[in-house]
PDB file of C-alpha atoms and ligand atoms in Angstrom:
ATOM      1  CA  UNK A  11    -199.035 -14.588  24.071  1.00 54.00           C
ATOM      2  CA  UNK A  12    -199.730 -14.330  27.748  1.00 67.00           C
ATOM      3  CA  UNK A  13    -198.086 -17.560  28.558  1.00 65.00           C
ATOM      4  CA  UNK A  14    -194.813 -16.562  26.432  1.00 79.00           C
ATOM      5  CA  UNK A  15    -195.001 -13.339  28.215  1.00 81.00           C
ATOM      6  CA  UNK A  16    -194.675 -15.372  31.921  1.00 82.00           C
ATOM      7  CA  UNK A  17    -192.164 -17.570  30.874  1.00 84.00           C
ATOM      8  CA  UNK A  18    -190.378 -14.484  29.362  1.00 85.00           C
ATOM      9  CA  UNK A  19    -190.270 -12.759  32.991  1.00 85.00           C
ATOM     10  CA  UNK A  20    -189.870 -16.081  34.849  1.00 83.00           C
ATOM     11  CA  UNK A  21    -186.537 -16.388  32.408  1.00 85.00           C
ATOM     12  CA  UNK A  22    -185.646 -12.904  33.086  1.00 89.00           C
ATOM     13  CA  UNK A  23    -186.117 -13.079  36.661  1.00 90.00           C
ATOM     14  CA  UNK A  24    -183.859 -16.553  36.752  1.00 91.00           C
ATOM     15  CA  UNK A  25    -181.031 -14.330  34.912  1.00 91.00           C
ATOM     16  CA  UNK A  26    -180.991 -11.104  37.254  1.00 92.00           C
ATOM     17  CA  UNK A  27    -180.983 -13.652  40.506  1.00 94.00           C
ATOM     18  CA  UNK A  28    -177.861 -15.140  38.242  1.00 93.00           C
ATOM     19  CA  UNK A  29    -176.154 -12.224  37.858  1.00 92.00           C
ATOM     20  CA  UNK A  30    -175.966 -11.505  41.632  1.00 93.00           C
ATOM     21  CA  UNK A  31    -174.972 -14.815  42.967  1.00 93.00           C
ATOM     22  CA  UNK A  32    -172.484 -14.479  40.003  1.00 90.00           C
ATOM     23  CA  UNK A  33    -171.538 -11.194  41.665  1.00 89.00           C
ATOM     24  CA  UNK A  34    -171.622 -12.680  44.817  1.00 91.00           C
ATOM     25  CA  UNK A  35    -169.116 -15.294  44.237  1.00 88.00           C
ATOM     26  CA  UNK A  36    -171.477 -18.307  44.469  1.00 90.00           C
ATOM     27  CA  UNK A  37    -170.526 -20.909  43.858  1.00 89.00           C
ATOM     28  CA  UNK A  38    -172.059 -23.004  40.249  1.00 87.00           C
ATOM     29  CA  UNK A  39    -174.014 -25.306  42.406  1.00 86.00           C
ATOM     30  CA  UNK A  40    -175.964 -22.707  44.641  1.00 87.00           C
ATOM     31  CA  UNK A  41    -176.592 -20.505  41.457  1.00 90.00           C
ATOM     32  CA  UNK A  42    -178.168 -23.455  39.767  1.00 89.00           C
ATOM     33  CA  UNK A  43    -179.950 -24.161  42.885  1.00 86.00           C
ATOM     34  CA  UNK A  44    -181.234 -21.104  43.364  1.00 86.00           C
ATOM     35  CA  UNK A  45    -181.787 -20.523  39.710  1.00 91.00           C
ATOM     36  CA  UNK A  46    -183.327 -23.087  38.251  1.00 89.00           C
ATOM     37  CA  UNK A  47    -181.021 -22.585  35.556  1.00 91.00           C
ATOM     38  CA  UNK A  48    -179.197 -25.974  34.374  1.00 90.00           C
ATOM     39  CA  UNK A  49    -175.308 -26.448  35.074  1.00 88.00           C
ATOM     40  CA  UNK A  50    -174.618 -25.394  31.559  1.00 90.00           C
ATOM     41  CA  UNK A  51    -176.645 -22.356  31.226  1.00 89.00           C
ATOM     42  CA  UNK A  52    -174.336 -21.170  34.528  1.00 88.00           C
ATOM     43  CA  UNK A  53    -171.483 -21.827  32.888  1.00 85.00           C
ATOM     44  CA  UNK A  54    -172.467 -19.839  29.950  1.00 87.00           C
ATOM     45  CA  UNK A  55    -173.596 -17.091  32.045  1.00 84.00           C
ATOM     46  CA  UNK A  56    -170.297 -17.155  34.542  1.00 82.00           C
ATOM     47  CA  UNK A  57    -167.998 -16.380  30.902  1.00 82.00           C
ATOM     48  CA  UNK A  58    -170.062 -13.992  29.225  1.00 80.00           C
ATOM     49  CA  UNK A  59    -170.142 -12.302  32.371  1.00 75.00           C
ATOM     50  CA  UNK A  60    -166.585 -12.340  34.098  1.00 70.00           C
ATOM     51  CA  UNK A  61    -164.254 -10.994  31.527  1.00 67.00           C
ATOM     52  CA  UNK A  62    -160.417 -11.411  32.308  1.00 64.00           C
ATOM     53  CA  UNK A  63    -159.039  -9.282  34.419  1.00 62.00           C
ATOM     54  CA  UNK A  64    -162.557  -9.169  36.691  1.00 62.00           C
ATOM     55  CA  UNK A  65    -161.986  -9.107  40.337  1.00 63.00           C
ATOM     56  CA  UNK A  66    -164.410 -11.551  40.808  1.00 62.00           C
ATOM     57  CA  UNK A  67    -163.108 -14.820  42.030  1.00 65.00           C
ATOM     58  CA  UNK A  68    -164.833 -18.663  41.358  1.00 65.00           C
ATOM     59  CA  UNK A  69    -164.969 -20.520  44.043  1.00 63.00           C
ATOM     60  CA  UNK A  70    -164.809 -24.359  43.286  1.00 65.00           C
ATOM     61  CA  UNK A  71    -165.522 -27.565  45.371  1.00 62.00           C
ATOM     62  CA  UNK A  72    -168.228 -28.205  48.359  1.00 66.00           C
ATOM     63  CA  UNK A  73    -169.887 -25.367  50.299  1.00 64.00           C
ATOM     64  CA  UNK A  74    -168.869 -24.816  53.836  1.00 70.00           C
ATOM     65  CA  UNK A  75    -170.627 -26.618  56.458  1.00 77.00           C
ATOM     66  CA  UNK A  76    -169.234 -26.255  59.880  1.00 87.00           C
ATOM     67  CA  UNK A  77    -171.744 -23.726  62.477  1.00 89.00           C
ATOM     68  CA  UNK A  78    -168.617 -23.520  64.410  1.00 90.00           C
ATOM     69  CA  UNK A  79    -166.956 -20.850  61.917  1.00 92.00           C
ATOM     70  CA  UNK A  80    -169.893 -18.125  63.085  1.00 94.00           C
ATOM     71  CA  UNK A  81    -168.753 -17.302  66.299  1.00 91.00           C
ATOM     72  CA  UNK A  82    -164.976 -18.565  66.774  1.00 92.00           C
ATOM     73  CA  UNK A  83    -164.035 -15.404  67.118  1.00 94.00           C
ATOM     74  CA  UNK A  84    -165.137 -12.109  68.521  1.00 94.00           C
ATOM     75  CA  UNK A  85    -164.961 -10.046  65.031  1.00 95.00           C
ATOM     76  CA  UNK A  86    -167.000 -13.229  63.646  1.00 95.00           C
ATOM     77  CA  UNK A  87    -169.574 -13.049  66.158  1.00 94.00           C
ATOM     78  CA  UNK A  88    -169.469  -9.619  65.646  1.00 95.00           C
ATOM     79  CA  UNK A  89    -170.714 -10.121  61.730  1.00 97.00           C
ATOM     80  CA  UNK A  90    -172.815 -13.541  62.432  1.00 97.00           C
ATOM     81  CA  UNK A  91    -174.614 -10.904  64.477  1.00 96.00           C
ATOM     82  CA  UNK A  92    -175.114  -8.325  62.063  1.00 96.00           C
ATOM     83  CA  UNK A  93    -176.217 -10.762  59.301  1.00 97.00           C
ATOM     84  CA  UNK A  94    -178.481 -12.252  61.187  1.00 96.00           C
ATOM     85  CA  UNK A  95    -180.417  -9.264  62.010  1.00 95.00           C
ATOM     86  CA  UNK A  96    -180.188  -8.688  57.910  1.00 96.00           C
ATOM     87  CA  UNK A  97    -181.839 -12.072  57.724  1.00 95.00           C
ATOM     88  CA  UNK A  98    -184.258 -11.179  60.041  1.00 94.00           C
ATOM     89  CA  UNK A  99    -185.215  -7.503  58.921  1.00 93.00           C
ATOM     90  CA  UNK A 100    -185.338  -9.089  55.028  1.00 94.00           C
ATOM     91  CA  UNK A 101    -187.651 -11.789  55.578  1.00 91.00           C
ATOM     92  CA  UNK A 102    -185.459 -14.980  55.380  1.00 91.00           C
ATOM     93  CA  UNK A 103    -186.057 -16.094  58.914  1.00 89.00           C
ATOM     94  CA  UNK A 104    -189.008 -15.724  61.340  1.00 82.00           C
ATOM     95  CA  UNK A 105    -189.108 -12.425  63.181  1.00 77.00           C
ATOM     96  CA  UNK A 106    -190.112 -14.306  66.583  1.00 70.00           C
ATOM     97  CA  UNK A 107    -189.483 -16.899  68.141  1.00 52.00           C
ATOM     98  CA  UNK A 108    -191.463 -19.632  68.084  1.00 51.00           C
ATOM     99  CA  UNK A 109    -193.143 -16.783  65.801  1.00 51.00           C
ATOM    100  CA  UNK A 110    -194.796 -18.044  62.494  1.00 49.00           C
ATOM    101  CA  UNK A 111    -192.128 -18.488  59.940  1.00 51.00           C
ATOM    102  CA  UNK A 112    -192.550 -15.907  56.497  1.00 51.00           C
ATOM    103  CA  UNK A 113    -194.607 -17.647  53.975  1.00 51.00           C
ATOM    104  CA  UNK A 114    -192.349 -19.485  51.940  1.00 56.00           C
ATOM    105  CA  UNK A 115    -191.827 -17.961  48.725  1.00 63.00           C
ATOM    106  CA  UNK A 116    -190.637 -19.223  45.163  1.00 76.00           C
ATOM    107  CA  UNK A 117    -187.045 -20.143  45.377  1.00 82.00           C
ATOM    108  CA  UNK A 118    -186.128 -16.784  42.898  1.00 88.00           C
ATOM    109  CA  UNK A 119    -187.923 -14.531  45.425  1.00 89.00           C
ATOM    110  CA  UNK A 120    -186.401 -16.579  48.333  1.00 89.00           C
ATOM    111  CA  UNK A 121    -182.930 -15.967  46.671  1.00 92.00           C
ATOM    112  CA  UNK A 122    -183.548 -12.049  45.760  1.00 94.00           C
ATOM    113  CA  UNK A 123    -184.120 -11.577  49.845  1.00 94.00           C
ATOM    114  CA  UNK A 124    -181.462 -13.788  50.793  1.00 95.00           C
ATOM    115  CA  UNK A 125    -179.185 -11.373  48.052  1.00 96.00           C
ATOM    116  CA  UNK A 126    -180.834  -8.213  49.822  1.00 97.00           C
ATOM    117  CA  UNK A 127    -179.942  -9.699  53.345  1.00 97.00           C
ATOM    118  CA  UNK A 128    -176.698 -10.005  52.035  1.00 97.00           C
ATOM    119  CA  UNK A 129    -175.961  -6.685  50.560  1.00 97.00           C
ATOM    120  CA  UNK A 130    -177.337  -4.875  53.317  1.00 98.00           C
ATOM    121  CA  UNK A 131    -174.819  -6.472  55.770  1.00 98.00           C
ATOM    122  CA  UNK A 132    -171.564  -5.750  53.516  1.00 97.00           C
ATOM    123  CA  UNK A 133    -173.087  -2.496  53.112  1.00 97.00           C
ATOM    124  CA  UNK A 134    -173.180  -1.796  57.088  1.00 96.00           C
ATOM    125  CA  UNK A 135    -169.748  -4.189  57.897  1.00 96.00           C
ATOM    126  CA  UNK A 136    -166.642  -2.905  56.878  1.00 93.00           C
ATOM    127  CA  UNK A 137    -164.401  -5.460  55.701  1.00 94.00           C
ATOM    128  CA  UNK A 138    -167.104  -7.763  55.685  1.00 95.00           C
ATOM    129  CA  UNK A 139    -165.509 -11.234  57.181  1.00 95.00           C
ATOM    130  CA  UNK A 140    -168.807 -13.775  56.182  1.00 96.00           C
ATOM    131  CA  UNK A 141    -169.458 -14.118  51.735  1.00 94.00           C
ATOM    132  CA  UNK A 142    -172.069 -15.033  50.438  1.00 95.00           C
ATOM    133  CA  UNK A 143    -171.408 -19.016  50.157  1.00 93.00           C
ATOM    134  CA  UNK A 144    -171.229 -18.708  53.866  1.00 94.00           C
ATOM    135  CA  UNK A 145    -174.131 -16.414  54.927  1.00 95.00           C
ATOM    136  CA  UNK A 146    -176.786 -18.990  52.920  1.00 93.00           C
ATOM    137  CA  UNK A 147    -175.375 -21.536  55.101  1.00 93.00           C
ATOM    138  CA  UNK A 148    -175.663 -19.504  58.294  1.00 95.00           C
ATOM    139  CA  UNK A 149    -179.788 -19.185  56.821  1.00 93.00           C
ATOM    140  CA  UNK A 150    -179.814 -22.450  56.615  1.00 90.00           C
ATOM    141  CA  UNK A 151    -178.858 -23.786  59.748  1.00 93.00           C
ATOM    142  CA  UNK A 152    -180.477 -20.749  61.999  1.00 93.00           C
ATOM    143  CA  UNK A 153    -183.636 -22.132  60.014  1.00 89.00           C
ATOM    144  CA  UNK A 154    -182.667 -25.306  61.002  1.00 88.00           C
ATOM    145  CA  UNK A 155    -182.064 -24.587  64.527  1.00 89.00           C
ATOM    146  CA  UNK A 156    -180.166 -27.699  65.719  1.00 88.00           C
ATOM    147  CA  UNK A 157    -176.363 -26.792  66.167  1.00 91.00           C
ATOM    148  CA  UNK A 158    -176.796 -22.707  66.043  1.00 93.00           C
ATOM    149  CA  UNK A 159    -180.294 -21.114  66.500  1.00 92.00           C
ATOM    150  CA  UNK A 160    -181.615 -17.595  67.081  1.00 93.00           C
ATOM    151  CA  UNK A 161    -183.127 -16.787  70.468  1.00 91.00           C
ATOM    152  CA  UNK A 162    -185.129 -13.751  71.692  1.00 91.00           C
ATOM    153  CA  UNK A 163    -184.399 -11.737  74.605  1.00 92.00           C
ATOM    154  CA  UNK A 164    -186.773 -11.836  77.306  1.00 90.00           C
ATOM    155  CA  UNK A 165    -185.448  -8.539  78.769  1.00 92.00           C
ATOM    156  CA  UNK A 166    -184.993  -6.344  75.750  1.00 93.00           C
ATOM    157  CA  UNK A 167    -186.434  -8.143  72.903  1.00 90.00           C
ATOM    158  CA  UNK A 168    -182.787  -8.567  71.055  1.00 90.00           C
ATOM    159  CA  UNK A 169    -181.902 -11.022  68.790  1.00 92.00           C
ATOM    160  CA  UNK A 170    -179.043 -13.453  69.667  1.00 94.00           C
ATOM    161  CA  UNK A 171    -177.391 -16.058  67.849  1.00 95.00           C
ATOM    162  CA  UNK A 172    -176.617 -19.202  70.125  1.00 93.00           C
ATOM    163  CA  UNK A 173    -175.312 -22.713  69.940  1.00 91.00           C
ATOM    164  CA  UNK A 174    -177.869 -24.527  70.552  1.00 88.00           C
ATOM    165  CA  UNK A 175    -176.604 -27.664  72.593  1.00 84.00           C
ATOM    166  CA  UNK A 176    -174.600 -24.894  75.049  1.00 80.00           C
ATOM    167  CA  UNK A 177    -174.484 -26.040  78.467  1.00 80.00           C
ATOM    168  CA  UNK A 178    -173.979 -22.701  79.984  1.00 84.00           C
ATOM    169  CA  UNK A 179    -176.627 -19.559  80.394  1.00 86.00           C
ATOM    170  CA  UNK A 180    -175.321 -17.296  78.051  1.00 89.00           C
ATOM    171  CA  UNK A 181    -175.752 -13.591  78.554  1.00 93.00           C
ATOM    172  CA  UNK A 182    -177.928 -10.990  75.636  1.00 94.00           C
ATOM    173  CA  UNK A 183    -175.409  -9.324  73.596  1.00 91.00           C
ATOM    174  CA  UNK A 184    -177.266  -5.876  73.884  1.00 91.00           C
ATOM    175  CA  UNK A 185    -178.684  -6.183  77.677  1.00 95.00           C
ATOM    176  CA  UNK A 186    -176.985  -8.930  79.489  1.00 94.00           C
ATOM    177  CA  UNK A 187    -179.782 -10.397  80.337  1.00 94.00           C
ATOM    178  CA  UNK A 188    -178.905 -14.249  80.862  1.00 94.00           C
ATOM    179  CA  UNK A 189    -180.691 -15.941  78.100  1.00 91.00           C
ATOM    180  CA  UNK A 190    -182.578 -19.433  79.717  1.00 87.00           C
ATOM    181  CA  UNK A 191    -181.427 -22.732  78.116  1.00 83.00           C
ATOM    182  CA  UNK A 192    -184.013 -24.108  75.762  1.00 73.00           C
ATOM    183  CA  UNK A 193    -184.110 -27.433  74.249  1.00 63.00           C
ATOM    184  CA  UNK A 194    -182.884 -27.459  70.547  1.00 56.00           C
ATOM    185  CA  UNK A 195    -185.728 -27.159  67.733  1.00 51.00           C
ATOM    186  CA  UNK A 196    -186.284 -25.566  65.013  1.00 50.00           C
ATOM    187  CA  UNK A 197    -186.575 -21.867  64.335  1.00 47.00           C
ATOM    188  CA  UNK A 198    -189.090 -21.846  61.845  1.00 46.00           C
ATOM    189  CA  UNK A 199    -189.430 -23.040  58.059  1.00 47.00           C
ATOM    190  CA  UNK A 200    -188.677 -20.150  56.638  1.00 44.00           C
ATOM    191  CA  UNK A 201    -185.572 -21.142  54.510  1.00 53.00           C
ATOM    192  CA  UNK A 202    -184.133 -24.008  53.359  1.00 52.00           C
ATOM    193  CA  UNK A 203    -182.209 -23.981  50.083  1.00 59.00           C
ATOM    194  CA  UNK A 204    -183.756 -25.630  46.513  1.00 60.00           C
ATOM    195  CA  UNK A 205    -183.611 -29.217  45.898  1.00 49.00           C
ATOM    196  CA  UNK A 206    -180.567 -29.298  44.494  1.00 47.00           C
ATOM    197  CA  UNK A 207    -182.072 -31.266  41.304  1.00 41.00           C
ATOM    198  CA  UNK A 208    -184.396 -28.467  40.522  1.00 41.00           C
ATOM    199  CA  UNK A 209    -182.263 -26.820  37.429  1.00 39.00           C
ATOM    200  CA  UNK A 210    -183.029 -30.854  35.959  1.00 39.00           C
ATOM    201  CA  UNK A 211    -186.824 -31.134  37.299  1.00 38.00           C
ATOM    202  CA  UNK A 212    -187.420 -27.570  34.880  1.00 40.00           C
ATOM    203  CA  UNK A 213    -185.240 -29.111  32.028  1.00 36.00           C
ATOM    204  CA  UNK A 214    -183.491 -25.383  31.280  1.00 39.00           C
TER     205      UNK A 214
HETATM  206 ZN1  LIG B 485    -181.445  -8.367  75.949  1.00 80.87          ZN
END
């Protein structure tokens, strides 16, 4: 009974992470990635769940993958700001740098924060500019560390979101402090998304 009764929950919790990437416009791919859940099982999911007429929109082919759309502009730098704090505050990235990472969770409880994370930064951005396809991508490569990074202020203990093969000092965003280079590296391990076969290593 007991072991029906985990696998019951573990089910349950793949469906409610479903239903908010669903809500959050992810695309099939991340869903089953996050999920677990196999390709099909998403695409069941996606019709019972958007009916016609829903204002949610499907968003098909590969995921975006170019750092430089984070801080083209100053409303974008604006947000990459924001949500990286949100990433911060929620546990998806390390709190310090150079800091020990979170302890990596399950990929279900590693997609509920990065959902949280998420939610709180539409909920503080009006007209929120970053979705969601685009804000696990910004986790990714801030975890990563080696074409955008996070560094800590010295001065006031800010977060700031850099490239990380500038050539120029770069000022803090909240003191002005100028922000020493540092050599490239990673941020920590605290995210990086599912294998993307794991939907066919749980065979559901
Ligand atoms: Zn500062």
């Amino acid at each position: 009974m007991r072991v029906t009764d985990d696998r019951y929950r573990r089910d349950r919790s793949r469906l409610e992470l479903a239903l908010r990437l669903v809500k959050h416009e992810a695309r099939t791919q991340t869903i089953r990635q996050w999920t677990g859940l196999s390709d099909d099982r998403v695409r069941k999911l996606i019709r019972s769940y958007i009916r016609p007429g829903a204002a949610i929109r499907r968003h098909r082919g590969k995921s975006p993958q170019q750092v430089g759309f984070f801080l083209r502009t100053a409303q974008l730098d604006h947000d990459t700001h924001v949500l990286a704090a949100m990433l911060v505050l929620f546990g998806v990235l390390p709190t310090r740098q150079r800091g020990a990472a979170p302890r990596r969770s399950a990929p279900i409880q590693q997609g509920r924060l990065l959902c949280d994370a998420f939610d709180a930064y539409t909920r503080i951005v009006e007209g929120a500019r970053i979705d969601f396809e685009r804000a696990a991508f910004l986790a990714d490569a801030l975890s990563m560390g080696d074409e955008i990074r996070l560094q800590w202020c010295e001065h006031c203990g800010g977060v700031n979101v850099i490239e990380a093969l500038r050539l120029r000092e770069v000022e803090c965003r909240a003191c002005s402090h100028v922000l020493p280079l540092q050599r490239p590296g990673r941020a920590g391990r605290a995210m990086t998304r599912p294998p993307a076969t794991l939907g066919n290593q749980t065979g559901l």
